[in-house]
Amino acid sequence: MTRHWIAATFAATLALAPVVAQAETVAATATVVSETGPKISRNLYGQFVEHLGRGVYEGIWVGTDSPIPNTRGIRNDVVAALKQIRVPVVRWPGGCFADDYHWRKGVGPERKGSINSSWSNAIEPNTFGTHEFMDFMEQIGAAPYVSVNMGSGTVEEAQDWMQYMTAPANTAPGAERAKNGHPEPWKVPYVGVGNESWGCGGHMYPEEYANRYRQYQGYIKTYSGPRAQKIATGADTDDYEWTETVMKQALKFRPKATSPILYNTTRPLMDGLSLHFYTLPSNKWDKKGVATGFGEDQWISTMQRALLMDEMIRRHGAIMDQYDPKKEVALVVDEWGTWFDKDEKGPGGLWQQNTLRDALVAAVTLNIFHDHADRVRMANIAQMVNVLQAMILTDKEKMLLTPTYHVFDMYKVHQEATALKLGFKSPVYQYGDVKVPMLSLTASKDAAGKVHVSVANLDPNRDAALTVDLGSLNVSKVSGRVLTAPKMDSFNSFDAPDTVSPKAYTGAKLKGSSLSLSVPAKSVITVELE
Ligand code: AHR
C-alpha cells in the first residue's frame, strides 16, 4: 500500500463523511457567595394525587384480588419506585375532586359508587378512601396533606372528618374508625381548606373565600398527634388580588381597637397559602401545545413559561411580606407542572407523555423553589401517576419511570439541606425572538457536610463549560449523574423504558476550590462533592 493510496483514501473518506456539526460550547462562571441560606424543606418534593383518570385506580390502587403484585390493594412496583425518591408529602383527594368528595362514602365495608362530577362524570367506586390513602402514605413513608371539601361540603363534614381521622379510639368517631380497621389515630399534619375556590371549588370572590376560610379553619383541628397546619386556597397563577385579599382578611384574628388588652392574639389563622401555576407551552388553555413532536419554538416557550414561577413567587411573596413579614405563613405551590393538549391516542384522563423537556421543567422549577426556600416550604407536583407531569406511567401490569421521576431522584439529595447562595449570571439561550437564561443552577450543603450542585442546560444545541468557584467549601472528591437524551422530546416507553435515564457523569473536574463542569446541551446534572 503506497503513501499516495493512503492519502487518497483518507481524502475520499473525508469528502464522503457526513458533516457533523460540532456543538458550540459556551463558557460560564458561578461563585458560592454564602453558605448560610434557608433550609430546603423536604416538602418541596411533595406530590399530588387526585381521583382523576387512571391516577388512583390502576396507577396506585389495583385491589387485593388483582394479579398485579400488591399490598392490601396498593401496587408494590409503584410503592417501591416512590420510596426510592423519598416522597415527603402527598396532597389528596384533589384538586377539583376534593370539593366534590364526601369522605363518608369512602369508609366502612359498604362502598357505594358516586359520580365524579369534576372529571367526566366517571363512576367513583369509593374503594380508595381515607383508610386506603393512609395505608398508601404509610407504605411510601410520606405525610398526608388532606384537602377538605368547602365547595359542596359543610363545616360539619370537615370537622367530622378531622375527628374520624385523629380522635382516640375511646371517642365515638375514633371508635368508628377502629371498627373500620384502624384503632390508632392517624397523624394529619397538613390540611387544605377547599381547592381553587376561585374556580371549580365554588367560583368565589376572594372576600367570600376569606370569610368562609375564617369559619372553616376554626374547626380544622386534630384530636391527637401534631396540630394540623392549615393551608388556605391561594391564587391562580398571577392573580395577585386574590393573595392580597386573602392575606388581608383571613390571616389574623379580627382586631378590636376598643379592647387592646384582651384582643392581642397575633397567631396567624393560617399556616400556608397555596399557589397553582401550570406550565403550558402557549398561554392558551384551548391550544396549550403538544407533549411530543414539538419544535424548538415550543421547547423554548415552555422553558420561558416555566421560568415565570420565579416571578409569581416573588410577587405573591412580596404581598405576603406586607402582612406576614416574619414569613410565618408558607407559600405552598400545591399544583405545578406541565399541561399539554390531550393526546387523542392516549388513554385520556389528563394522561400525557413525559419527555426530556418535562425533566428540564422539573429541574428549573425545583431550582426556583430552592431560591425561595424561606417562603416556599411545600410544593406538590401535579400529579403522581398517569396524570399530567407524572413521575410514573402504568399500563396494566407494566410500569415506567418518567424523565421527571429521574430529576426528583437526582435532586432528592437537596431535601433538608441548606441552600448555598450563588453569584451567577447565565449566558443567554435564544430562539427566534425568545430569550431565556441558558443555565439554571442550585447548590446545597447537607447535614453530613456533603455539597450538591445541580445544573440544568436549557439550550438544546449548545454545551456549556461551567466553572464554579467553591469559595471556602472544603471538598476533594466529585461524582455525579447526568440526564439527557438524543432528542428534545425523547421519552420512555414500555418497550424502551430507559431512553431517558440518568448515567454516571464524568464531566466534572475539581482543582482546589474550582469545580469545572462540562454541561451537555439539554441536560440536567447533579454532582456530589465531599
Ligand atoms: O390537576 C388537575 C386540576 O387542575 C385540578 O383538579 C385543579 O385543581 C386544577 O385546575
Coordinates of N, CA and C in Angstrom, one line a residue, residues 217-331:
Q217 N -61.6 27.3 59.3 CA -60.3 27.0 59.9 C -60.5 26.7 61.5
G218 N -61.5 27.3 62.0 CA -61.7 27.1 63.5 C -62.1 25.7 63.8
Y219 N -62.6 24.9 62.9 CA -63.0 23.6 63.1 C -62.0 22.5 62.5
I220 N -60.9 23.0 61.9 CA -59.9 22.1 61.4 C -58.9 21.9 62.5
K221 N -59.2 20.9 63.3 CA -58.3 20.6 64.5 C -57.9 19.1 64.5
T222 N -56.8 18.8 65.1 CA -56.5 17.4 65.3 C -56.9 17.1 66.8
Y223 N -57.2 15.9 67.1 CA -57.6 15.5 68.4 C -56.6 14.5 69.1
S224 N -55.5 14.4 68.4 CA -54.3 13.7 68.9 C -53.2 14.1 67.9
G225 N -52.0 13.8 68.3 CA -50.8 14.0 67.4 C -50.6 15.5 67.1
P226 N -49.8 15.8 66.1 CA -49.4 17.2 65.9 C -50.6 18.0 65.4
R227 N -50.5 19.3 65.7 CA -51.5 20.2 65.2 C -51.5 20.2 63.7
A228 N -52.7 20.3 63.1 CA -52.8 20.4 61.7 C -52.4 21.8 61.2
Q229 N -51.5 21.8 60.2 CA -51.2 23.1 59.6 C -52.2 23.4 58.6
K230 N -52.8 24.6 58.6 CA -54.0 24.9 57.8 C -53.5 25.7 56.6
I231 N -53.9 25.2 55.4 CA -53.4 25.8 54.2 C -54.7 26.4 53.4
A232 N -54.7 27.7 53.3 CA -55.8 28.4 52.6 C -55.6 28.3 51.1
T233 N -56.7 28.3 50.4 CA -56.7 28.3 49.0 C -56.1 29.6 48.5
G234 N -55.1 29.5 47.7 CA -54.4 30.7 47.2 C -54.7 30.9 45.7
A235 N -53.9 31.7 45.1 CA -54.2 32.3 43.8 C -54.0 31.3 42.7
D236 N -54.6 31.6 41.6 CA -54.3 31.0 40.3 C -53.3 31.9 39.6
T237 N -52.1 31.3 39.3 CA -51.1 32.0 38.5 C -50.8 33.4 39.0
D238 N -51.2 34.4 38.3 CA -50.7 35.8 38.7 C -51.9 36.6 39.2
D239 N -52.8 35.9 39.9 CA -54.0 36.7 40.4 C -53.6 37.2 41.8
Y240 N -52.9 38.4 41.7 CA -52.3 39.0 42.9 C -53.4 39.6 43.8
E241 N -54.5 39.9 43.2 CA -55.6 40.5 44.0 C -56.1 39.4 45.0
W242 N -56.2 38.1 44.6 CA -56.6 37.1 45.5 C -55.7 37.0 46.7
T243 N -54.4 37.0 46.4 CA -53.4 36.9 47.5 C -53.6 38.1 48.5
E244 N -53.7 39.2 47.9 CA -53.8 40.5 48.7 C -55.0 40.4 49.6
T245 N -56.2 40.0 49.1 CA -57.4 40.0 49.8 C -57.4 38.9 50.9
V246 N -56.9 37.7 50.5 CA -57.0 36.6 51.5 C -56.0 36.9 52.6
M247 N -54.8 37.4 52.3 CA -53.9 37.7 53.4 C -54.4 38.8 54.3
K248 N -55.1 39.8 53.7 CA -55.6 40.9 54.4 C -56.8 40.5 55.3
Q249 N -57.6 39.6 54.8 CA -58.9 39.4 55.5 C -59.0 38.0 56.2
A250 N -58.0 37.1 55.9 CA -58.2 35.8 56.6 C -57.0 35.4 57.5
L251 N -56.0 36.2 57.5 CA -54.8 35.8 58.2 C -54.9 36.0 59.7
K252 N -55.5 37.0 60.2 CA -55.5 37.4 61.6 C -56.8 37.3 62.3
F253 N -56.8 37.2 63.6 CA -58.0 37.4 64.4 C -58.5 38.8 64.1
R254 N -59.8 39.1 64.2 CA -60.3 40.4 64.0 C -59.7 41.4 65.0
P255 N -59.0 42.4 64.6 CA -58.5 43.3 65.6 C -59.7 44.1 66.2
K256 N -59.6 44.3 67.5 CA -60.7 45.0 68.2 C -60.0 46.2 68.9
A257 N -60.2 47.3 68.2 CA -59.5 48.6 68.6 C -59.9 49.0 70.0
T258 N -61.2 48.7 70.4 CA -61.6 49.1 71.7 C -61.2 48.2 72.8
S259 N -60.6 47.1 72.5 CA -60.1 46.2 73.6 C -58.7 45.8 73.4
P260 N -57.8 46.7 73.5 CA -56.4 46.4 73.1 C -55.7 45.4 74.0
I261 N -56.3 45.2 75.2 CA -55.6 44.3 76.1 C -56.0 42.9 75.9
L262 N -57.4 42.7 75.7 CA -57.9 41.3 75.5 C -57.5 40.8 74.1
Y263 N -57.6 41.6 73.1 CA -57.5 41.1 71.8 C -56.1 41.3 71.2
N264 N -55.2 40.7 71.8 CA -53.8 40.9 71.4 C -53.3 39.6 70.7
T265 N -54.1 38.7 70.3 CA -53.6 37.4 69.7 C -53.0 37.7 68.4
T266 N -51.8 37.3 68.2 CA -51.2 37.6 66.9 C -51.0 36.3 66.1
R267 N -51.3 35.1 66.7 CA -51.0 33.9 66.0 C -51.9 33.9 64.7
P268 N -51.2 33.6 63.5 CA -52.0 33.6 62.3 C -53.1 32.5 62.2
L269 N -54.1 32.8 61.5 CA -55.2 31.8 61.4 C -54.8 30.8 60.2
M270 N -53.8 31.0 59.6 CA -53.4 30.1 58.5 C -51.9 29.8 58.6
D271 N -51.5 28.6 58.2 CA -50.0 28.3 58.2 C -49.5 28.3 56.8
G272 N -50.4 28.2 55.8 CA -49.9 28.2 54.4 C -51.0 28.9 53.5
L273 N -50.5 29.4 52.4 CA -51.4 29.9 51.4 C -50.9 29.3 50.1
S274 N -51.8 28.7 49.3 CA -51.4 28.0 48.2 C -51.2 28.8 46.9
L275 N -50.6 28.3 45.9 CA -50.5 28.9 44.6 C -50.5 27.8 43.6
H276 N -51.3 28.0 42.5 CA -51.4 27.0 41.4 C -50.8 27.6 40.2
F277 N -49.9 27.0 39.6 CA -49.3 27.5 38.3 C -48.9 26.4 37.5
Y278 N -49.5 26.3 36.3 CA -49.1 25.2 35.3 C -48.3 25.8 34.2
T279 N -47.4 25.0 33.7 CA -46.6 25.4 32.5 C -47.2 24.8 31.2
L280 N -47.7 25.7 30.4 CA -48.2 25.4 29.1 C -47.2 25.9 28.1
P281 N -47.0 25.3 27.0 CA -46.1 25.9 26.0 C -46.7 27.2 25.5
S282 N -48.0 27.3 25.4 CA -48.6 28.6 25.0 C -49.2 29.3 26.2
N283 N -49.9 30.4 26.0 CA -50.7 30.9 27.1 C -52.2 30.7 26.9
K284 N -52.5 29.7 26.1 CA -54.0 29.4 25.8 C -54.4 28.1 26.3
W285 N -55.4 28.0 27.1 CA -55.9 26.8 27.6 C -56.5 25.9 26.5
D286 N -57.1 26.5 25.5 CA -57.7 25.7 24.4 C -56.7 25.2 23.4
K287 N -55.5 25.7 23.4 CA -54.5 25.3 22.5 C -53.1 25.4 23.2
K288 N -52.9 24.4 24.1 CA -51.8 24.6 25.0 C -50.5 24.3 24.3
G289 N -50.4 23.3 23.4 CA -49.2 22.8 22.8 C -49.1 21.3 23.1
V290 N -48.3 20.7 22.3 CA -48.3 19.2 22.3 C -47.2 18.7 23.2
A291 N -47.4 17.4 23.6 CA -46.5 16.8 24.6 C -45.3 16.2 23.9
T292 N -45.4 15.8 22.6 CA -44.3 15.2 21.8 C -44.4 15.8 20.4
G293 N -43.4 15.6 19.7 CA -43.4 16.1 18.3 C -43.4 17.6 18.1
F294 N -42.9 18.3 19.1 CA -42.9 19.7 19.0 C -41.5 20.2 18.5
G295 N -41.5 21.5 18.1 CA -40.2 22.1 17.5 C -39.6 22.9 18.6
E296 N -38.5 23.5 18.2 CA -37.7 24.3 19.2 C -38.5 25.5 19.7
D297 N -39.5 26.0 18.9 CA -40.3 27.1 19.3 C -41.1 26.7 20.6
Q298 N -41.7 25.5 20.6 CA -42.4 25.1 21.8 C -41.5 24.7 22.9
W299 N -40.3 24.2 22.6 CA -39.3 23.9 23.6 C -39.0 25.2 24.4
I300 N -38.6 26.3 23.7 CA -38.2 27.5 24.4 C -39.4 28.2 25.1
S301 N -40.6 28.1 24.4 CA -41.7 28.8 25.1 C -42.1 28.1 26.4
T302 N -41.9 26.8 26.4 CA -42.2 26.0 27.6 C -41.2 26.4 28.7
M303 N -39.9 26.6 28.3 CA -38.9 27.0 29.3 C -39.2 28.4 29.8
Q304 N -39.6 29.3 28.9 CA -39.9 30.6 29.3 C -41.0 30.7 30.2
R305 N -42.0 29.9 30.0 CA -43.2 29.9 30.9 C -42.9 29.2 32.2
A306 N -42.1 28.2 32.2 CA -41.7 27.5 33.5 C -41.0 28.5 34.4
L307 N -40.1 29.3 33.7 CA -39.3 30.3 34.5 C -40.2 31.4 35.1
L308 N -41.4 31.5 34.6 CA -42.3 32.5 35.3 C -42.6 32.2 36.7
M309 N -42.3 30.9 37.1 CA -42.6 30.6 38.5 C -41.8 31.5 39.4
D310 N -40.6 31.9 39.0 CA -39.8 32.8 39.8 C -40.5 34.2 40.1
E311 N -41.1 34.7 39.0 CA -41.8 36.0 39.1 C -43.0 35.8 40.0
M312 N -43.8 34.7 39.8 CA -45.0 34.5 40.6 C -44.6 34.5 42.1
I313 N -43.6 33.7 42.4 CA -43.2 33.6 43.8 C -42.8 34.9 44.4
R314 N -42.0 35.6 43.6 CA -41.5 37.0 44.1 C -42.7 37.9 44.4
R315 N -43.7 37.9 43.4 CA -44.7 38.9 43.5 C -45.8 38.5 44.6
H316 N -46.2 37.2 44.6 CA -47.1 36.8 45.7 C -46.4 36.9 47.0
G317 N -45.1 36.6 47.0 CA -44.3 36.6 48.2 C -44.2 38.1 48.8
A318 N -44.0 39.0 47.8 CA -43.9 40.4 48.3 C -45.2 40.9 48.9
I319 N -46.4 40.4 48.4 CA -47.7 40.8 49.1 C -47.7 40.1 50.4
M320 N -47.3 38.8 50.5 CA -47.4 38.1 51.8 C -46.5 38.8 52.8
D321 N -45.3 39.3 52.3 CA -44.4 40.0 53.2 C -45.1 41.2 53.9
Q322 N -46.0 41.9 53.2 CA -46.6 43.0 53.8 C -47.4 42.7 55.1
Y323 N -48.1 41.5 55.0 CA -49.0 41.1 56.1 C -48.3 40.1 57.0
D324 N -47.2 39.5 56.6 CA -46.5 38.5 57.3 C -45.0 38.6 57.1
P325 N -44.5 39.7 57.7 CA -43.0 40.0 57.4 C -42.1 38.9 58.0
K326 N -42.6 38.2 59.0 CA -41.8 37.2 59.6 C -41.8 35.8 58.8
K327 N -42.6 35.8 57.8 CA -42.7 34.6 56.9 C -43.2 33.4 57.7
E328 N -44.2 33.6 58.6 CA -44.7 32.5 59.3 C -45.6 31.7 58.4
V329 N -46.2 32.3 57.4 CA -47.1 31.6 56.5 C -46.3 31.1 55.3
A330 N -46.4 29.8 55.0 CA -45.7 29.3 53.9 C -46.4 29.5 52.6
L331 N -45.7 29.8 51.5 CA -46.4 29.8 50.2 C -46.2 28.3 49.8

